[in-house]
């Protein structure tokens, strides 16, 4: 390579600075490159009067003007090759692209044409129907698998559409189809199928918990809630559900292309739990709670007396048959029981002398009926919401700090009966007061359900205590 430079002096009449203007030019030859380093020292490299010009060949010019082994030509060819093999620009999927919201007219038409507003006599059942009518793909699944599901569950094989309009069982085929469409299935890509399944799942979990709570409360009248919770978990815990699905020969409907026994636990349990809960949500809507018990104990074959369903051994308080002094020698009627301050009796008071005179069993029942009543309310109020959104709303509405606040706003916490040695501690300690008032609130719902039924629980929750009103902290 030949390196030639020429320094040309440009006189500047407007300044008398010793710095001159220079011009630097370089040219490359096609001969082998030989570099000789030489250090150049400038007395003032930042002088503005030094002008350095680099003369180079334009890489955008014609290719034939460049020598064959020119570095500029190699760089140009490399750039063209890179430009030709560069990956195409990826666009975001359609689900991440914002869509304009529906106007009021189109939104109203969608709701009015939805099957969710078709049943005036059964608003809860109507709210769990799919948001749009079933299409050909949905009916194809029903034609192929629905008869097998109904036969395994012990239902008539004729279509449920033959029932009258005043019979909720007319919608059983549709709800049964939705119950088997778990989130990892093929049909859950359709919005109406996915939303319908999650709404049934949301309802079914509370139906199961209330059904088994009532069953064990009546079966073991002297047992505390702790052992009963263990019995319930031993029956419907998520690790036990695959056993019941297989006992009813429903595993091929949940996993039509896989062998359930060969799947890993994390791949097997979530779909089974989703189908199991949604299935009992559909049965409860169409046939009521008695049919829930039939399917649990006859179809799935659950045995409450099985060895693996027994709770762990614990110290049990002696349950005496006599009551407090004011009721000695007197038989109580149900009206007197309803008027007695049974729900307000804290376990610290008389529990060790009279185990029956505390609100623990009523609290256990009240918690389950409270969960179910709130779930039904949310389903009927939010027709277009998926089950996961309803689950989060349900959890936030029934948090302990809110339930206790509902009771305290009605000034009912003053009637809670504590033992004398802990009364001051509970009244002035927020961490102990909130769980106590929440438990009293739930025991009130349990007593209301046991005496008057579910409609009275709705009255207490939404008319007396206003559970849907999440109250902010008072500003002092």
JSON list of N, CA, C and O in Angstrom, two decimals, residues 398-425:
[
{"chain": "A", "resi": 398, "resn": "UNK", "atom": "N", "xyz": [-64.73, -11.26, 50.41]},
{"chain": "A", "resi": 398, "resn": "UNK", "atom": "CA", "xyz": [-64.91, -12.02, 51.64]},
{"chain": "A", "resi": 398, "resn": "UNK", "atom": "C", "xyz": [-63.64, -12.12, 52.46]},
{"chain": "A", "resi": 398, "resn": "UNK", "atom": "O", "xyz": [-63.46, -13.06, 53.24]},
{"chain": "A", "resi": 399, "resn": "UNK", "atom": "N", "xyz": [-62.75, -11.17, 52.31]},
{"chain": "A", "resi": 399, "resn": "UNK", "atom": "CA", "xyz": [-61.54, -11.15, 53.15]},
{"chain": "A", "resi": 399, "resn": "UNK", "atom": "C", "xyz": [-61.94, -10.93, 54.62]},
{"chain": "A", "resi": 399, "resn": "UNK", "atom": "O", "xyz": [-62.94, -10.29, 54.92]},
{"chain": "A", "resi": 400, "resn": "UNK", "atom": "N", "xyz": [-61.13, -11.46, 55.51]},
{"chain": "A", "resi": 400, "resn": "UNK", "atom": "CA", "xyz": [-61.46, -11.39, 56.94]},
{"chain": "A", "resi": 400, "resn": "UNK", "atom": "C", "xyz": [-61.63, -9.96, 57.43]},
{"chain": "A", "resi": 400, "resn": "UNK", "atom": "O", "xyz": [-62.53, -9.66, 58.21]},
{"chain": "A", "resi": 401, "resn": "UNK", "atom": "N", "xyz": [-60.76, -9.05, 56.96]},
{"chain": "A", "resi": 401, "resn": "UNK", "atom": "CA", "xyz": [-60.84, -7.69, 57.48]},
{"chain": "A", "resi": 401, "resn": "UNK", "atom": "C", "xyz": [-62.13, -7.00, 57.04]},
{"chain": "A", "resi": 401, "resn": "UNK", "atom": "O", "xyz": [-62.64, -6.13, 57.75]},
{"chain": "A", "resi": 402, "resn": "UNK", "atom": "N", "xyz": [-62.68, -7.40, 55.88]},
{"chain": "A", "resi": 402, "resn": "UNK", "atom": "CA", "xyz": [-63.93, -6.80, 55.45]},
{"chain": "A", "resi": 402, "resn": "UNK", "atom": "C", "xyz": [-65.12, -7.44, 56.16]},
{"chain": "A", "resi": 402, "resn": "UNK", "atom": "O", "xyz": [-66.05, -6.74, 56.55]},
{"chain": "A", "resi": 403, "resn": "UNK", "atom": "N", "xyz": [-65.12, -8.76, 56.34]},
{"chain": "A", "resi": 403, "resn": "UNK", "atom": "CA", "xyz": [-66.24, -9.41, 57.03]},
{"chain": "A", "resi": 403, "resn": "UNK", "atom": "C", "xyz": [-66.37, -8.90, 58.45]},
{"chain": "A", "resi": 403, "resn": "UNK", "atom": "O", "xyz": [-67.48, -8.63, 58.92]},
{"chain": "A", "resi": 404, "resn": "UNK", "atom": "N", "xyz": [-65.25, -8.77, 59.15]},
{"chain": "A", "resi": 404, "resn": "UNK", "atom": "CA", "xyz": [-65.33, -8.23, 60.50]},
{"chain": "A", "resi": 404, "resn": "UNK", "atom": "C", "xyz": [-65.77, -6.79, 60.53]},
{"chain": "A", "resi": 404, "resn": "UNK", "atom": "O", "xyz": [-66.47, -6.35, 61.45]},
{"chain": "A", "resi": 405, "resn": "UNK", "atom": "N", "xyz": [-65.41, -6.02, 59.50]},
{"chain": "A", "resi": 405, "resn": "UNK", "atom": "CA", "xyz": [-65.81, -4.62, 59.46]},
{"chain": "A", "resi": 405, "resn": "UNK", "atom": "C", "xyz": [-67.31, -4.47, 59.22]},
{"chain": "A", "resi": 405, "resn": "UNK", "atom": "O", "xyz": [-67.95, -3.56, 59.74]},
{"chain": "A", "resi": 406, "resn": "UNK", "atom": "N", "xyz": [-67.89, -5.37, 58.44]},
{"chain": "A", "resi": 406, "resn": "UNK", "atom": "CA", "xyz": [-69.33, -5.33, 58.22]},
{"chain": "A", "resi": 406, "resn": "UNK", "atom": "C", "xyz": [-70.08, -5.49, 59.54]},
{"chain": "A", "resi": 406, "resn": "UNK", "atom": "O", "xyz": [-71.07, -4.81, 59.81]},
{"chain": "A", "resi": 407, "resn": "UNK", "atom": "N", "xyz": [-69.59, -6.41, 60.38]},
{"chain": "A", "resi": 407, "resn": "UNK", "atom": "CA", "xyz": [-70.24, -6.63, 61.67]},
{"chain": "A", "resi": 407, "resn": "UNK", "atom": "C", "xyz": [-70.03, -5.44, 62.60]},
{"chain": "A", "resi": 407, "resn": "UNK", "atom": "O", "xyz": [-70.97, -5.03, 63.31]},
{"chain": "A", "resi": 408, "resn": "UNK", "atom": "N", "xyz": [-68.85, -4.87, 62.61]},
{"chain": "A", "resi": 408, "resn": "UNK", "atom": "CA", "xyz": [-68.57, -3.76, 63.51]},
{"chain": "A", "resi": 408, "resn": "UNK", "atom": "C", "xyz": [-69.31, -2.49, 63.10]},
{"chain": "A", "resi": 408, "resn": "UNK", "atom": "O", "xyz": [-69.65, -1.67, 63.97]},
{"chain": "A", "resi": 409, "resn": "UNK", "atom": "N", "xyz": [-69.55, -2.31, 61.82]},
{"chain": "A", "resi": 409, "resn": "UNK", "atom": "CA", "xyz": [-70.28, -1.11, 61.39]},
{"chain": "A", "resi": 409, "resn": "UNK", "atom": "C", "xyz": [-71.72, -1.12, 61.88]},
{"chain": "A", "resi": 409, "resn": "UNK", "atom": "O", "xyz": [-72.36, -0.07, 61.98]},
{"chain": "A", "resi": 410, "resn": "UNK", "atom": "N", "xyz": [-72.26, -2.32, 62.16]},
{"chain": "A", "resi": 410, "resn": "UNK", "atom": "CA", "xyz": [-73.61, -2.43, 62.73]},
{"chain": "A", "resi": 410, "resn": "UNK", "atom": "C", "xyz": [-73.57, -2.44, 64.26]},
{"chain": "A", "resi": 410, "resn": "UNK", "atom": "O", "xyz": [-74.61, -2.65, 64.90]},
{"chain": "A", "resi": 411, "resn": "UNK", "atom": "N", "xyz": [-72.36, -2.22, 64.82]},
{"chain": "A", "resi": 411, "resn": "UNK", "atom": "CA", "xyz": [-72.18, -2.15, 66.28]},
{"chain": "A", "resi": 411, "resn": "UNK", "atom": "C", "xyz": [-72.60, -3.45, 66.96]},
{"chain": "A", "resi": 411, "resn": "UNK", "atom": "O", "xyz": [-73.06, -3.43, 68.11]},
{"chain": "A", "resi": 412, "resn": "UNK", "atom": "N", "xyz": [-72.42, -4.58, 66.28]},
{"chain": "A", "resi": 412, "resn": "UNK", "atom": "CA", "xyz": [-72.76, -5.86, 66.86]},
{"chain": "A", "resi": 412, "resn": "UNK", "atom": "C", "xyz": [-71.58, -6.53, 67.56]},
{"chain": "A", "resi": 412, "resn": "UNK", "atom": "O", "xyz": [-71.76, -7.54, 68.23]},
{"chain": "A", "resi": 413, "resn": "UNK", "atom": "N", "xyz": [-70.40, -5.96, 67.39]},
{"chain": "A", "resi": 413, "resn": "UNK", "atom": "CA", "xyz": [-69.24, -6.56, 68.04]},
{"chain": "A", "resi": 413, "resn": "UNK", "atom": "C", "xyz": [-69.29, -6.39, 69.56]},
{"chain": "A", "resi": 413, "resn": "UNK", "atom": "O", "xyz": [-68.59, -7.08, 70.29]},
{"chain": "A", "resi": 414, "resn": "UNK", "atom": "N", "xyz": [-70.14, -5.47, 70.03]},
{"chain": "A", "resi": 414, "resn": "UNK", "atom": "CA", "xyz": [-70.26, -5.28, 71.48]},
{"chain": "A", "resi": 414, "resn": "UNK", "atom": "C", "xyz": [-70.95, -6.46, 72.16]},
{"chain": "A", "resi": 414, "resn": "UNK", "atom": "O", "xyz": [-70.85, -6.60, 73.38]},
{"chain": "A", "resi": 415, "resn": "UNK", "atom": "N", "xyz": [-71.63, -7.28, 71.40]},
{"chain": "A", "resi": 415, "resn": "UNK", "atom": "CA", "xyz": [-72.35, -8.42, 71.98]},
{"chain": "A", "resi": 415, "resn": "UNK", "atom": "C", "xyz": [-71.51, -9.69, 72.01]},
{"chain": "A", "resi": 415, "resn": "UNK", "atom": "O", "xyz": [-72.00, -10.72, 72.50]},
{"chain": "A", "resi": 416, "resn": "UNK", "atom": "N", "xyz": [-70.30, -9.65, 71.50]},
{"chain": "A", "resi": 416, "resn": "UNK", "atom": "CA", "xyz": [-69.45, -10.84, 71.54]},
{"chain": "A", "resi": 416, "resn": "UNK", "atom": "C", "xyz": [-69.08, -11.14, 72.98]},
{"chain": "A", "resi": 416, "resn": "UNK", "atom": "O", "xyz": [-68.64, -10.25, 73.71]},
{"chain": "A", "resi": 417, "resn": "UNK", "atom": "N", "xyz": [-69.23, -12.36, 73.37]},
{"chain": "A", "resi": 417, "resn": "UNK", "atom": "CA", "xyz": [-69.01, -12.76, 74.76]},
{"chain": "A", "resi": 417, "resn": "UNK", "atom": "C", "xyz": [-67.65, -13.45, 74.84]},
{"chain": "A", "resi": 417, "resn": "UNK", "atom": "O", "xyz": [-67.48, -14.58, 74.36]},
{"chain": "A", "resi": 418, "resn": "UNK", "atom": "N", "xyz": [-66.68, -12.77, 75.45]},
{"chain": "A", "resi": 418, "resn": "UNK", "atom": "CA", "xyz": [-65.35, -13.32, 75.67]},
{"chain": "A", "resi": 418, "resn": "UNK", "atom": "C", "xyz": [-65.23, -13.78, 77.11]},
{"chain": "A", "resi": 418, "resn": "UNK", "atom": "O", "xyz": [-66.02, -13.41, 77.99]},
{"chain": "A", "resi": 419, "resn": "UNK", "atom": "N", "xyz": [-64.23, -14.59, 77.36]},
{"chain": "A", "resi": 419, "resn": "UNK", "atom": "CA", "xyz": [-63.89, -14.93, 78.73]},
{"chain": "A", "resi": 419, "resn": "UNK", "atom": "C", "xyz": [-63.31, -13.70, 79.42]},
{"chain": "A", "resi": 419, "resn": "UNK", "atom": "O", "xyz": [-62.72, -12.82, 78.79]},
{"chain": "A", "resi": 420, "resn": "UNK", "atom": "N", "xyz": [-63.49, -13.62, 80.75]},
{"chain": "A", "resi": 420, "resn": "UNK", "atom": "CA", "xyz": [-63.08, -12.42, 81.46]},
{"chain": "A", "resi": 420, "resn": "UNK", "atom": "C", "xyz": [-61.58, -12.16, 81.37]},
{"chain": "A", "resi": 420, "resn": "UNK", "atom": "O", "xyz": [-61.14, -11.01, 81.33]},
{"chain": "A", "resi": 421, "resn": "UNK", "atom": "N", "xyz": [-60.77, -13.19, 81.30]},
{"chain": "A", "resi": 421, "resn": "UNK", "atom": "CA", "xyz": [-59.32, -13.01, 81.29]},
{"chain": "A", "resi": 421, "resn": "UNK", "atom": "C", "xyz": [-58.78, -12.57, 79.93]},
{"chain": "A", "resi": 421, "resn": "UNK", "atom": "O", "xyz": [-57.62, -12.12, 79.85]},
{"chain": "A", "resi": 422, "resn": "UNK", "atom": "N", "xyz": [-59.55, -12.69, 78.87]},
{"chain": "A", "resi": 422, "resn": "UNK", "atom": "CA", "xyz": [-59.06, -12.29, 77.54]},
{"chain": "A", "resi": 422, "resn": "UNK", "atom": "C", "xyz": [-59.91, -11.19, 76.91]},
{"chain": "A", "resi": 422, "resn": "UNK", "atom": "O", "xyz": [-59.63, -10.79, 75.78]},
{"chain": "A", "resi": 423, "resn": "UNK", "atom": "N", "xyz": [-60.91, -10.70, 77.60]},
{"chain": "A", "resi": 423, "resn": "UNK", "atom": "CA", "xyz": [-61.82, -9.74, 77.00]},
{"chain": "A", "resi": 423, "resn": "UNK", "atom": "C", "xyz": [-61.10, -8.45, 76.62]},
{"chain": "A", "resi": 423, "resn": "UNK", "atom": "O", "xyz": [-61.25, -7.96, 75.49]},
{"chain": "A", "resi": 424, "resn": "UNK", "atom": "N", "xyz": [-60.30, -7.91, 77.49]},
{"chain": "A", "resi": 424, "resn": "UNK", "atom": "CA", "xyz": [-59.60, -6.66, 77.19]},
{"chain": "A", "resi": 424, "resn": "UNK", "atom": "C", "xyz": [-58.60, -6.85, 76.06]},
{"chain": "A", "resi": 424, "resn": "UNK", "atom": "O", "xyz": [-58.42, -5.98, 75.20]},
{"chain": "A", "resi": 425, "resn": "UNK", "atom": "N", "xyz": [-57.95, -8.02, 76.02]},
{"chain": "A", "resi": 425, "resn": "UNK", "atom": "CA", "xyz": [-56.98, -8.28, 74.96]},
{"chain": "A", "resi": 425, "resn": "UNK", "atom": "C", "xyz": [-57.65, -8.32, 73.59]},
{"chain": "A", "resi": 425, "resn": "UNK", "atom": "O", "xyz": [-57.13, -7.79, 72.61]}
]
